[in-house]
mmCIF file of C-alpha atoms and ligand atoms in Angstrom:
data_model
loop_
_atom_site.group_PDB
_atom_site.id
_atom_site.type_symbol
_atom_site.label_atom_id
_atom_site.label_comp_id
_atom_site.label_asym_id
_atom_site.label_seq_id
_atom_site.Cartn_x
_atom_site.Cartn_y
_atom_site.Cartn_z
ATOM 1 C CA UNK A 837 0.000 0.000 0.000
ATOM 2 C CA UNK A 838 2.898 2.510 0.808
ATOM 3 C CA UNK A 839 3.933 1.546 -2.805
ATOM 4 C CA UNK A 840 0.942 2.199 -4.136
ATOM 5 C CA UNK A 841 0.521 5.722 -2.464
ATOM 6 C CA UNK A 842 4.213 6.676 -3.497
ATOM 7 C CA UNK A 843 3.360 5.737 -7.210
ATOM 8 C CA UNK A 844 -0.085 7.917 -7.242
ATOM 9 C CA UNK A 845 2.311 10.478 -5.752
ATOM 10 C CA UNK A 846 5.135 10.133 -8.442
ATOM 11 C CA UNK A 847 1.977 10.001 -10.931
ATOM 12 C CA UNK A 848 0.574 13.422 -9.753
ATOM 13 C CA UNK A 849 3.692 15.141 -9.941
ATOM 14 C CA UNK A 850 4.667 13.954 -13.027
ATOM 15 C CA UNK A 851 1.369 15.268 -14.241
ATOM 16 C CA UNK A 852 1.450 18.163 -12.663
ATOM 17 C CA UNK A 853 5.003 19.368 -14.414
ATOM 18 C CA UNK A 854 2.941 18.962 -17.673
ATOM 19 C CA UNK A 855 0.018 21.175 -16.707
ATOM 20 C CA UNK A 856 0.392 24.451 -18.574
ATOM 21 C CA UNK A 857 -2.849 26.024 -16.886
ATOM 22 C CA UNK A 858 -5.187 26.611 -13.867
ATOM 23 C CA UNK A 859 -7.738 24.014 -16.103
ATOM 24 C CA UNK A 860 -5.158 21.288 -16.230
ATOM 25 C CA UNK A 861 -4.394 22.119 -12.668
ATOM 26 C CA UNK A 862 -7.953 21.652 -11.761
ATOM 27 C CA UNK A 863 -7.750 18.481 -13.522
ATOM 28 C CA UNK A 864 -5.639 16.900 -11.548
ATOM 29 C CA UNK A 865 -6.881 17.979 -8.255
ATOM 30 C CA UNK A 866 -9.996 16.226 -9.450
ATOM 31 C CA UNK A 867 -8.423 12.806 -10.587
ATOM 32 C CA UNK A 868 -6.392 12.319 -7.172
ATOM 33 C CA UNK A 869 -7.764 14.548 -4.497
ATOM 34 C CA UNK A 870 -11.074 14.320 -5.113
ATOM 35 C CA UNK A 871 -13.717 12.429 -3.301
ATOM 36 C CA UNK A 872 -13.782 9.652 -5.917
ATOM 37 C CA UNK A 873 -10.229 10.158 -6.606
ATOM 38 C CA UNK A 874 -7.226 8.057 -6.267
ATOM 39 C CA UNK A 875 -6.087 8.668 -2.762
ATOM 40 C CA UNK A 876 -8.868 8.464 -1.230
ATOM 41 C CA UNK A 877 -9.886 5.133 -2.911
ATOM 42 C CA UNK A 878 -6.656 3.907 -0.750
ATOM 43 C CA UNK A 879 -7.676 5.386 2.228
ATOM 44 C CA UNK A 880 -11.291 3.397 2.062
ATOM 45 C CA UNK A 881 -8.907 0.473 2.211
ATOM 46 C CA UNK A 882 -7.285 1.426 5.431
ATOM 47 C CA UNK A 883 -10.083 -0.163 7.746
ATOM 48 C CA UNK A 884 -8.420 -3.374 6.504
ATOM 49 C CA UNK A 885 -5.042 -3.128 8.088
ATOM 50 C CA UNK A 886 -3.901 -3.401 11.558
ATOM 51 C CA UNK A 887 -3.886 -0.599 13.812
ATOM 52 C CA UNK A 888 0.066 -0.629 13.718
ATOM 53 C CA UNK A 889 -0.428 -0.226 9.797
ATOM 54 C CA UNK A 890 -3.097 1.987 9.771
ATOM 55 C CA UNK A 891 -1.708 4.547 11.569
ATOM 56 C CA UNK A 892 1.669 4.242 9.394
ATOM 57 C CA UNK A 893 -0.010 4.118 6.258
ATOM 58 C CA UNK A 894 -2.501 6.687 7.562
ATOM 59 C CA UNK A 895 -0.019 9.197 8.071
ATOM 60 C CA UNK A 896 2.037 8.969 5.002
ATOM 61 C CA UNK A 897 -1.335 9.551 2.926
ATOM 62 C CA UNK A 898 -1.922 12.315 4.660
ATOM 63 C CA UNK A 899 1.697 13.547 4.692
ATOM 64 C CA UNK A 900 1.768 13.070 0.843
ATOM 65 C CA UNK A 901 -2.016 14.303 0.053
ATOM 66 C CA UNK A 902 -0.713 17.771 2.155
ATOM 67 C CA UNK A 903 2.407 17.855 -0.008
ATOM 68 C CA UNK A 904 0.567 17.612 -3.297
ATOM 69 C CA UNK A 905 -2.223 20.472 -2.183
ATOM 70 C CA UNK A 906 0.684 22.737 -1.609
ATOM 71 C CA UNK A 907 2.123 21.759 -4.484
ATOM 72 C CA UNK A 908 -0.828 22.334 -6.366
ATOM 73 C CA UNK A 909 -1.611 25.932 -5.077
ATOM 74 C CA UNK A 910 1.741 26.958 -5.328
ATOM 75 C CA UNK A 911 1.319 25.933 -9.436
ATOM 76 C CA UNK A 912 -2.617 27.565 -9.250
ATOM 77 C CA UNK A 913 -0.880 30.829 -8.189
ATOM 78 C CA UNK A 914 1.886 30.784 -10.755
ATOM 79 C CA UNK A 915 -0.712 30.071 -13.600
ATOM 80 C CA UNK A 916 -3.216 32.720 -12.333
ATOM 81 C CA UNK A 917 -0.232 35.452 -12.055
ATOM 82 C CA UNK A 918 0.673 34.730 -15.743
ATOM 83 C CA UNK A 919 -2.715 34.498 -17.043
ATOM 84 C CA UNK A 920 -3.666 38.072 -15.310
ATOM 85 C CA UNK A 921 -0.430 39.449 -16.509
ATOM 86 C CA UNK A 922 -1.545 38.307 -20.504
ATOM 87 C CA UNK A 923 -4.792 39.409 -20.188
ATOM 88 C CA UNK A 924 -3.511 42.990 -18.516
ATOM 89 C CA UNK A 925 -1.022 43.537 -21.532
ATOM 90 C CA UNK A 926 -3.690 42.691 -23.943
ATOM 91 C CA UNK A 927 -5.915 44.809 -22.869
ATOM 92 C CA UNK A 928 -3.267 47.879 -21.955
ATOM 93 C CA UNK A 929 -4.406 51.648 -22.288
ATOM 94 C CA UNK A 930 -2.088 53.660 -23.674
ATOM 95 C CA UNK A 931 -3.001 56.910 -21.747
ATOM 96 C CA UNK A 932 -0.506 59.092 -23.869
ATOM 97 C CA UNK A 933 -2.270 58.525 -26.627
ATOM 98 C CA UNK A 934 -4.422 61.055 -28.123
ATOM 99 C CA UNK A 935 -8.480 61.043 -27.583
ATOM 100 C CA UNK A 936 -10.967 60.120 -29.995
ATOM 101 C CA UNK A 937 -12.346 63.424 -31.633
ATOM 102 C CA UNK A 938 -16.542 63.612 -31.358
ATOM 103 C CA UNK A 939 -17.509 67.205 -32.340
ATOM 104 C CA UNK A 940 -19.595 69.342 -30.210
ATOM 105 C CA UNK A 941 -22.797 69.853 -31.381
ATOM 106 C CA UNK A 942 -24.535 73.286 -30.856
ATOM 107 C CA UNK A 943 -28.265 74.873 -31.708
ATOM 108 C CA UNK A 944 -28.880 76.051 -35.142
ATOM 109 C CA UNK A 945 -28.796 80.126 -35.448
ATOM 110 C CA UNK A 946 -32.614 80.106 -36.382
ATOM 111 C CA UNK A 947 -33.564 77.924 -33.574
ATOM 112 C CA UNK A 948 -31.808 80.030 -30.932
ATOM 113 C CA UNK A 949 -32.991 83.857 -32.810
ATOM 114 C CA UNK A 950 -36.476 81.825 -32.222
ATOM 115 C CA UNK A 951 -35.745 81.392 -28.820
ATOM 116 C CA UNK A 952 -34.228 84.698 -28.358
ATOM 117 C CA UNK A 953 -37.174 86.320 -29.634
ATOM 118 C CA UNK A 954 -39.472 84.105 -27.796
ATOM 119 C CA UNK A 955 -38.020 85.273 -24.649
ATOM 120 C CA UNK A 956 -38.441 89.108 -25.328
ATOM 121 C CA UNK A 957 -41.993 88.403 -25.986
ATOM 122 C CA UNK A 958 -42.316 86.331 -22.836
ATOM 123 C CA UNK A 959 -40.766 89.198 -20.782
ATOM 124 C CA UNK A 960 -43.794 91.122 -22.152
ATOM 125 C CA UNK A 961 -46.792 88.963 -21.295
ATOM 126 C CA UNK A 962 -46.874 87.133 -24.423
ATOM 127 C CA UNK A 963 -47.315 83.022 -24.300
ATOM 128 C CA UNK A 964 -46.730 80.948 -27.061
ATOM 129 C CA UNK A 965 -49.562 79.228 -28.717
ATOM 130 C CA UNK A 966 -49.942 75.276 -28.369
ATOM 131 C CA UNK A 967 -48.478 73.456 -31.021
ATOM 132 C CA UNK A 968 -51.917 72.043 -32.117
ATOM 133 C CA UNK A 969 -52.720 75.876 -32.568
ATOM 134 C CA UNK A 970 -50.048 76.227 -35.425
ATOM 135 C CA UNK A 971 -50.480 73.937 -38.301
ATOM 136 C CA UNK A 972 -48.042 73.858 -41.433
ATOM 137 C CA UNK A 973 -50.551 72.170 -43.218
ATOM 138 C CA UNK A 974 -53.684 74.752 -43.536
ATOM 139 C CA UNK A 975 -56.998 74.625 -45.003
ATOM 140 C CA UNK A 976 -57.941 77.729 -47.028
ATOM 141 C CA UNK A 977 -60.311 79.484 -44.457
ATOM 142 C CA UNK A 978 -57.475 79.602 -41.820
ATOM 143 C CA UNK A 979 -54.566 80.759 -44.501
ATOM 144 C CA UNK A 980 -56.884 83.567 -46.101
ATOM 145 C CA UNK A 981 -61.060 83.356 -45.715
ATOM 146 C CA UNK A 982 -60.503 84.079 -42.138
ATOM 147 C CA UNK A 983 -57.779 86.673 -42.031
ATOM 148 C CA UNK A 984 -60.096 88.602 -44.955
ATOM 149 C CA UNK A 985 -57.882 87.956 -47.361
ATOM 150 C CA UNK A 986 -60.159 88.594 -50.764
ATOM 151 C CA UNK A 987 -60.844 85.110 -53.305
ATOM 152 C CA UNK A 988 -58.840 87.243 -55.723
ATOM 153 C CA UNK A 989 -55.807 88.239 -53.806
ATOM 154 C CA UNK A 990 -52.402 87.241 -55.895
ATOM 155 C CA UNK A 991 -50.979 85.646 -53.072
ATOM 156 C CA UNK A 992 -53.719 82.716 -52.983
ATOM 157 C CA UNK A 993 -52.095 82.415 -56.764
ATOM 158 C CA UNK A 994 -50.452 78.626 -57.151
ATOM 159 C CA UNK A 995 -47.830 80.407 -58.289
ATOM 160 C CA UNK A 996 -47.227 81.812 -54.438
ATOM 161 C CA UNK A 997 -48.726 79.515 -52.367
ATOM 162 C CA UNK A 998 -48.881 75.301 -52.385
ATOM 163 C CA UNK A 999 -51.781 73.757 -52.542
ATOM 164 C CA UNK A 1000 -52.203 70.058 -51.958
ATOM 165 C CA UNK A 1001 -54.287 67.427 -53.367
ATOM 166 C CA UNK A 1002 -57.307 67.770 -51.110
ATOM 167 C CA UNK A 1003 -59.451 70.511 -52.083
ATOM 168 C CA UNK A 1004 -59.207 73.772 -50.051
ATOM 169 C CA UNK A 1005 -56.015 72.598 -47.732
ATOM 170 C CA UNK A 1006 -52.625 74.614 -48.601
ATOM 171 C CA UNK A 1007 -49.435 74.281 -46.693
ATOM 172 C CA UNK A 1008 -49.627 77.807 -44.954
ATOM 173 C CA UNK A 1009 -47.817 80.709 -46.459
ATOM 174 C CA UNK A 1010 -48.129 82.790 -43.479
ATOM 175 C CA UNK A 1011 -48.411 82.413 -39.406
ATOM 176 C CA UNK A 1012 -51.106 84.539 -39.197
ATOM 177 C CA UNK A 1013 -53.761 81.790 -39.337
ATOM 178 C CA UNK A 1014 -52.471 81.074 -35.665
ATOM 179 C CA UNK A 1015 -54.273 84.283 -34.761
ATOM 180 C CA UNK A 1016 -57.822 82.671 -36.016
ATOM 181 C CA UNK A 1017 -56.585 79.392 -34.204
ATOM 182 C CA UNK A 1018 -55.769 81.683 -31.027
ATOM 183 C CA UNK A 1019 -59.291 83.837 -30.977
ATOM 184 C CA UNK A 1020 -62.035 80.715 -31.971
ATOM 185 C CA UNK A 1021 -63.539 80.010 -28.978
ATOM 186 C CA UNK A 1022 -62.461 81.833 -26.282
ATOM 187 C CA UNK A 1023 -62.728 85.421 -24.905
ATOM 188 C CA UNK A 1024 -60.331 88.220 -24.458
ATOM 189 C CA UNK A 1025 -57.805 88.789 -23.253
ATOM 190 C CA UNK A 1026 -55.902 86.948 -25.839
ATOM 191 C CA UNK A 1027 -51.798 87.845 -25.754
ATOM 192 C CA UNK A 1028 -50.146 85.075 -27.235
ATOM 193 C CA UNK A 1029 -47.381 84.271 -30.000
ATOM 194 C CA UNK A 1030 -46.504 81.426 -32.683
ATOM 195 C CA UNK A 1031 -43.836 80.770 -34.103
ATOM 196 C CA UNK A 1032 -43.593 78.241 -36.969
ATOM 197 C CA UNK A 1033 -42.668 77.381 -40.498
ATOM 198 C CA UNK A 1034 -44.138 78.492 -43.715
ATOM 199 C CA UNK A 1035 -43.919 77.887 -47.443
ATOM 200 C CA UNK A 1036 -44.165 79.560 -50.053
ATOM 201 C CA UNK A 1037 -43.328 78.724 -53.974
ATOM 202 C CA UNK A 1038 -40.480 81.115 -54.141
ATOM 203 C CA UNK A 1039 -37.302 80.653 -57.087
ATOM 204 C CA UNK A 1040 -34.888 80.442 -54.585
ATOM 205 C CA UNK A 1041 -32.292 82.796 -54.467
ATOM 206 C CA UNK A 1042 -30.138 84.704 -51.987
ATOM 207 C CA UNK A 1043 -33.269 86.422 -50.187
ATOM 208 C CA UNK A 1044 -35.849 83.690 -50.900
ATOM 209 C CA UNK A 1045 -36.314 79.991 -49.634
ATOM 210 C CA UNK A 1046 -39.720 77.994 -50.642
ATOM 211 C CA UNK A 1047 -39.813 77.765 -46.841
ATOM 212 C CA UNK A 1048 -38.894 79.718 -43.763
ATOM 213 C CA UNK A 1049 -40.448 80.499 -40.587
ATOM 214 C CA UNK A 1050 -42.341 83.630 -39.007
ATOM 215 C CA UNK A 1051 -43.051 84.763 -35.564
ATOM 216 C CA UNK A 1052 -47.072 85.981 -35.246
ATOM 217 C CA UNK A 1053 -48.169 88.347 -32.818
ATOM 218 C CA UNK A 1054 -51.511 88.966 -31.191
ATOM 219 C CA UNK A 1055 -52.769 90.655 -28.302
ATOM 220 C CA UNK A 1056 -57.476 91.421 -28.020
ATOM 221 C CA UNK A 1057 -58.790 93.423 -24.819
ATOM 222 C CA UNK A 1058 -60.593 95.968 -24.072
ATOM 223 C CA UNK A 1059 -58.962 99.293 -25.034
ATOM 224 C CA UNK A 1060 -55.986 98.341 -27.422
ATOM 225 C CA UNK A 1061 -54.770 101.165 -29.312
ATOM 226 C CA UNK A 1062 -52.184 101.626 -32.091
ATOM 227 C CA UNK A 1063 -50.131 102.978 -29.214
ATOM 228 C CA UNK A 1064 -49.947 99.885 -27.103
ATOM 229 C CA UNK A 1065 -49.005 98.337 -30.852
ATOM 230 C CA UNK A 1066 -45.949 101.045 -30.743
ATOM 231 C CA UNK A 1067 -45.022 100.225 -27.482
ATOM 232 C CA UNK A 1068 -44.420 97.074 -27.544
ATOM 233 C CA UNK A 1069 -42.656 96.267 -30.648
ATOM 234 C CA UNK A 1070 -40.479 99.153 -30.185
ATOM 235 C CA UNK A 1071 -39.616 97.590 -26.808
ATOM 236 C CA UNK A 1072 -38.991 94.516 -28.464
ATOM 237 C CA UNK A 1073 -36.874 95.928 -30.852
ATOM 238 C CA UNK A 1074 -34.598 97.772 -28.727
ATOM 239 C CA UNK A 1075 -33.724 94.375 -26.628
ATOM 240 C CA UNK A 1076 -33.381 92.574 -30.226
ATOM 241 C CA UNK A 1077 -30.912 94.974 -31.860
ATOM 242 C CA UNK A 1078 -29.739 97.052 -29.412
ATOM 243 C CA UNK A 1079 -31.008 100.470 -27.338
ATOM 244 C CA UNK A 1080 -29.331 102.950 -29.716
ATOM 245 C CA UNK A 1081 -31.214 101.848 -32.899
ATOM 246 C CA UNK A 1082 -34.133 104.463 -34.017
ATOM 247 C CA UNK A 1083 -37.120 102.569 -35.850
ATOM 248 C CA UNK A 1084 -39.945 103.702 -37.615
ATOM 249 C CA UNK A 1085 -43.484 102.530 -38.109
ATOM 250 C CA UNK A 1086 -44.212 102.864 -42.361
ATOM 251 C CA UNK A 1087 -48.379 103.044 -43.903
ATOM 252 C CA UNK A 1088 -48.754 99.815 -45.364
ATOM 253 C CA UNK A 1089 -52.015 97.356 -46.051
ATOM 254 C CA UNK A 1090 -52.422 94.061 -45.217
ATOM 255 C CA UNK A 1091 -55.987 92.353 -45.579
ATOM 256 C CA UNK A 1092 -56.270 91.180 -41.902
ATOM 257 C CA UNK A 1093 -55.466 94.548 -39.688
ATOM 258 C CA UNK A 1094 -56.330 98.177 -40.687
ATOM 259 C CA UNK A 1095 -54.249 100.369 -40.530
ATOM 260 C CA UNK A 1096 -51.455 98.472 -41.200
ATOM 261 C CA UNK A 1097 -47.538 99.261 -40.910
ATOM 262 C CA UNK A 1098 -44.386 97.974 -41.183
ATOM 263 C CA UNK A 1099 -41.989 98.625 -38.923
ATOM 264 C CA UNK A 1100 -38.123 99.660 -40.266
ATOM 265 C CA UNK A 1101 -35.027 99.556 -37.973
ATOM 266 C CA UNK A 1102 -32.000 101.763 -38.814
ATOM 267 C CA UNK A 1103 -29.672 100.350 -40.897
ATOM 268 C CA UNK A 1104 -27.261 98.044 -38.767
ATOM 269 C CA UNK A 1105 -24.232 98.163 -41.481
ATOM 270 C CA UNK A 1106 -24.276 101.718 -42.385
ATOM 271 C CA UNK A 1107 -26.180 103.346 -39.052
ATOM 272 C CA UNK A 1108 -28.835 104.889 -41.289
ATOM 273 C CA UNK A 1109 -25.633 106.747 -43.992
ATOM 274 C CA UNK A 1110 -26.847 104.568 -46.952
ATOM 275 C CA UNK A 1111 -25.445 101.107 -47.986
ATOM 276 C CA UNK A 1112 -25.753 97.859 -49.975
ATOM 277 C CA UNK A 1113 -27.701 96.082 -47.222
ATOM 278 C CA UNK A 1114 -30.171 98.715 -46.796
ATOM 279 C CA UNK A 1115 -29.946 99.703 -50.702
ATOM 280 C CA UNK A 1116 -29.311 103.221 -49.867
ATOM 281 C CA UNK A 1117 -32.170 103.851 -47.660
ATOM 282 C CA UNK A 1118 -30.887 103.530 -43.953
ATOM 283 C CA UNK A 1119 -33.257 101.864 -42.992
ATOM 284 C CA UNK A 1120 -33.718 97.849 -42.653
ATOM 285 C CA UNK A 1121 -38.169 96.600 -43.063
ATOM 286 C CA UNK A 1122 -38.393 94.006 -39.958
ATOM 287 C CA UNK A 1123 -41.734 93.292 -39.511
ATOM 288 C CA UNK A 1124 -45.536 93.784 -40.296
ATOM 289 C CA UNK A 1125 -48.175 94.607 -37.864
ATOM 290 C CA UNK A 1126 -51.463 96.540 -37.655
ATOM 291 C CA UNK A 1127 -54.346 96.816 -35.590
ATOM 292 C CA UNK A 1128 -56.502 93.871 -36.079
ATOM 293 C CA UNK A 1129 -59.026 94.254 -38.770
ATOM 294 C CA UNK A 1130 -63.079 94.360 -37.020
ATOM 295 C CA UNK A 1131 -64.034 91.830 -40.032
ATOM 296 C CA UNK A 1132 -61.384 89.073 -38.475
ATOM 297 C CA UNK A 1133 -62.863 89.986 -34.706
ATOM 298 C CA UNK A 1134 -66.425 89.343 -35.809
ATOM 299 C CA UNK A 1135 -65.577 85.807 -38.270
ATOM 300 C CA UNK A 1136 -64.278 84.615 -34.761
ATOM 301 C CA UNK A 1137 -67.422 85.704 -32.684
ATOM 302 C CA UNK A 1138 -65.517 88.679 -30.714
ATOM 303 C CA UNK A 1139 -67.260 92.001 -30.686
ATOM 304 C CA UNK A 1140 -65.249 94.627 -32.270
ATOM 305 C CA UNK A 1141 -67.658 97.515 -30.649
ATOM 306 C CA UNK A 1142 -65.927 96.063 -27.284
ATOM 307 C CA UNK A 1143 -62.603 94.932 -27.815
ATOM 308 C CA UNK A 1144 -59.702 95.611 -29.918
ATOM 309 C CA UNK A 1145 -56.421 94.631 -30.706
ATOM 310 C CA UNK A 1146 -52.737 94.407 -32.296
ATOM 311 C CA UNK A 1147 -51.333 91.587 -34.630
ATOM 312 C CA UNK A 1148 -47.423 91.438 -35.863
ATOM 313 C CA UNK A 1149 -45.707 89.270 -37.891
ATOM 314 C CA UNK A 1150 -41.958 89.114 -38.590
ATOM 315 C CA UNK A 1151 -39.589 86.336 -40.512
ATOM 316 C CA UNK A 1152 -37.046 84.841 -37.824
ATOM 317 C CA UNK A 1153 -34.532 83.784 -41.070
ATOM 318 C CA UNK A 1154 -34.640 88.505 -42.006
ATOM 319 C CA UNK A 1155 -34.087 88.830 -38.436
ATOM 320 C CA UNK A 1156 -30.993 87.022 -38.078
ATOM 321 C CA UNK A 1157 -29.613 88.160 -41.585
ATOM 322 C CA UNK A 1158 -29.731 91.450 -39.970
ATOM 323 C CA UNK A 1159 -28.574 90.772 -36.383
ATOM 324 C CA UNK A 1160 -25.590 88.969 -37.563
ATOM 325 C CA UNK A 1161 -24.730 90.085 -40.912
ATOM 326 C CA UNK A 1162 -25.938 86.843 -42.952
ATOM 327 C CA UNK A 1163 -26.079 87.664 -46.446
ATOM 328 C CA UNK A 1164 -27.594 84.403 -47.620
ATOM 329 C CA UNK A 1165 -30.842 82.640 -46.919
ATOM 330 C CA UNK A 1166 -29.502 79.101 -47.839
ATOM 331 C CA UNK A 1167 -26.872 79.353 -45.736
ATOM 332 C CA UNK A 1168 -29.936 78.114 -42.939
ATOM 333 C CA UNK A 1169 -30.530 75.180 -44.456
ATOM 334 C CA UNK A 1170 -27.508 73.326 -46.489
ATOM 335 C CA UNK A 1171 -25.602 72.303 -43.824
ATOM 336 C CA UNK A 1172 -22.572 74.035 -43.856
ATOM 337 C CA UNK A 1173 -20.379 73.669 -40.870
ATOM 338 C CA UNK A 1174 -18.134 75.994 -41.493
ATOM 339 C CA UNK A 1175 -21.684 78.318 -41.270
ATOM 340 C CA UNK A 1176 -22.936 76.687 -38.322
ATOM 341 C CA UNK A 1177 -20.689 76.361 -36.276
ATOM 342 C CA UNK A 1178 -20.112 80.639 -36.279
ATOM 343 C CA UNK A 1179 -22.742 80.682 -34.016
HETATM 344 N N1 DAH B 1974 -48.456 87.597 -42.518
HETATM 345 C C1 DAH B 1974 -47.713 88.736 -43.022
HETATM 346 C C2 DAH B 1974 -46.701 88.221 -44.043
HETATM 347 O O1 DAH B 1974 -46.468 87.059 -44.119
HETATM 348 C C3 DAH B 1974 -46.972 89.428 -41.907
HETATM 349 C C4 DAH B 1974 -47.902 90.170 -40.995
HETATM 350 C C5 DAH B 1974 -48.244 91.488 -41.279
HETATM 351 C C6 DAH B 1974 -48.448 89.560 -39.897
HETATM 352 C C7 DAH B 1974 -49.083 92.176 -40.448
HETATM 353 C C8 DAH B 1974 -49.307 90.255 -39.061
HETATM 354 C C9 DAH B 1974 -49.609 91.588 -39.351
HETATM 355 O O2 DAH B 1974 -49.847 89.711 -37.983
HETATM 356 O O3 DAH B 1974 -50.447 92.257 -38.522
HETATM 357 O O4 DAH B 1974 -46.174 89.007 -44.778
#
């Protein structure tokens, strides 16, 4: 029997200077220290021998058993510091090397001029329609009927404004439908704004996109006068541009306010001298605005004999042209980097 042990032993170490990893290590622990493994298939036998053999034969399977566990764990360390110290250089980070480049993004100019201009408004009592209140696709009656626009007017032309394939639905030209959207059903005080795209079948050049988006203005009580009008969007202009700039309100016509003006700010290249960008005048058109017309009060159920009111309307695209010196529409929408990232 103390043959036999010293030959499993002899065995186990011979395997064990083959092993090459903690698997093969495992191995072996299982084929000879095991509970079904070779040494302790001796030891079952001991209960056969005498006492005086028992306790000799006894003690040199435990002796050896103890010697090959050491061994063992002495080989499971080795193999587990040399597999860690692959895997570690495999998977080294250089730190010295140089990061991975993502660019920043930012917020396009028109959708922070939007947000600018939102802002001024807010600061002034105006809130911004709901969405639902602002449609890009139109029917007719909001687009024109409503805002007493005549059948007849060249703007309902095909040649300025889409139309689609269902009778009577355009894809709005203007914003100021949101003003009909705004007043339907509900009583003064109304003070709100909308901003939002619109479309219009333009040959595109350096001042004209078939699309581009508006800010509409409209504020119904009791009492409005052209002076509240004044106030207001001369306020608003003098936080857009700048204190020091003069404006003036201009006669003009639209079909949905009477009287109607638009409202010029002095020229921001020249300062009002005469210049390219203002084509000699001094003076730069930035929006349309009026006093809203009694016909468009009374299509939405609100008596003009009680209440009055102010509508504007301005083109967010013309407002940053002038603000920061853009000199061409499609630079908005193509993409350029080296554009949008000025801003
Ligand atoms: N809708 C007009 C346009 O597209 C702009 C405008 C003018 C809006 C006068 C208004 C207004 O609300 O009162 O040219």
């Amino acid at each position: 029997m103390k043959e036999q042990l010293t030959k499993i032993y002899e065995n186990a170490t011979e395997d064990l200077a083959k092993a090459v990893s903690i698997n093969d290590i495992e191995e072996i622990r299982g084929k000879y220290l095991s509970r079904k493994g070779e040494f302790n298939e001796i030891k079952k036998n001991l209960k056969n021998l005498s006492d005086e053999d028992k306790r000799v034969v006894g003690s040199l399977a435990n002796e050896i058993t103890q010697k090959l566990e050491f061994a063992l764990k002495e080989k499971h360390e080795e193999f587990y510091k040399k597999e860690l110290n692959e895997k570690l250089k495999q998977q080294k980070i250089d730190v010295t090397l140089p990061g991975k480049f993502t660019p920043r993004g930012r917020v396009h100019l028109l959708t922070s001029t939007t947000e600018e201009i939102v802002s001024i408004f807010h600061s002034l009592g105006f809130s911004v329609v709901p969405q639902e209140n602002s449609p890009e696709v139109e029917t007719e009656y909001y687009n024109f009927d409503a805002l007493n626009v005549p059948k007849d007017h060249p703007a309902r032309d095909v040649q300025d404004t889409f139309y689609t394939e269902a009778e009577n639905v355009v894809l709005r030209s203007q914003t100021s439908g949101a003003q009909i959207h705004a007043m339907e059903g509900k009583n003064p005080p109304i003070r709100v704004i909308s901003p939002g795209r619109v479309y219009r079948n333009e040959n595109i050049n350096a001042r004209k996109n078939n699309f581009f988006h508006q800010i509409e203005g409209l504020y119904v009580d009791k009492d409005i006068t052209f002076g509240d009008l004044k106030g207001v969007l001369n306020e608003f202009i003098r936080i857009y541009f700048g204190a020091s700039r003069p404006t003036r309100f201009r006669n003009s016509f639209f079909p949905f306010t009477e009287p109607s003006a638009e409202v010029d700010v002095q020229c921001i290249m020249c300062e009002g001298k005469g210049c390219r960008t203002c084509s000699g005048t001094g003076w730069l058109e930035v929006l349309g605005c009026g006093m809203v017309d009694p016909n468009v009060l009374r299509g939405v159920g609100i008596d003009p004999d009680v209440y009055s009111g102010f509508a504007f309307g301005m083109g967010v695209e013309r407002l940053a042209m002038l603000k920061y010196a853009v000199d061409d529409i499609r630079l908005f929408f193509n993409n350029d980097e080296r554009f949008l990232k000025q801003f």
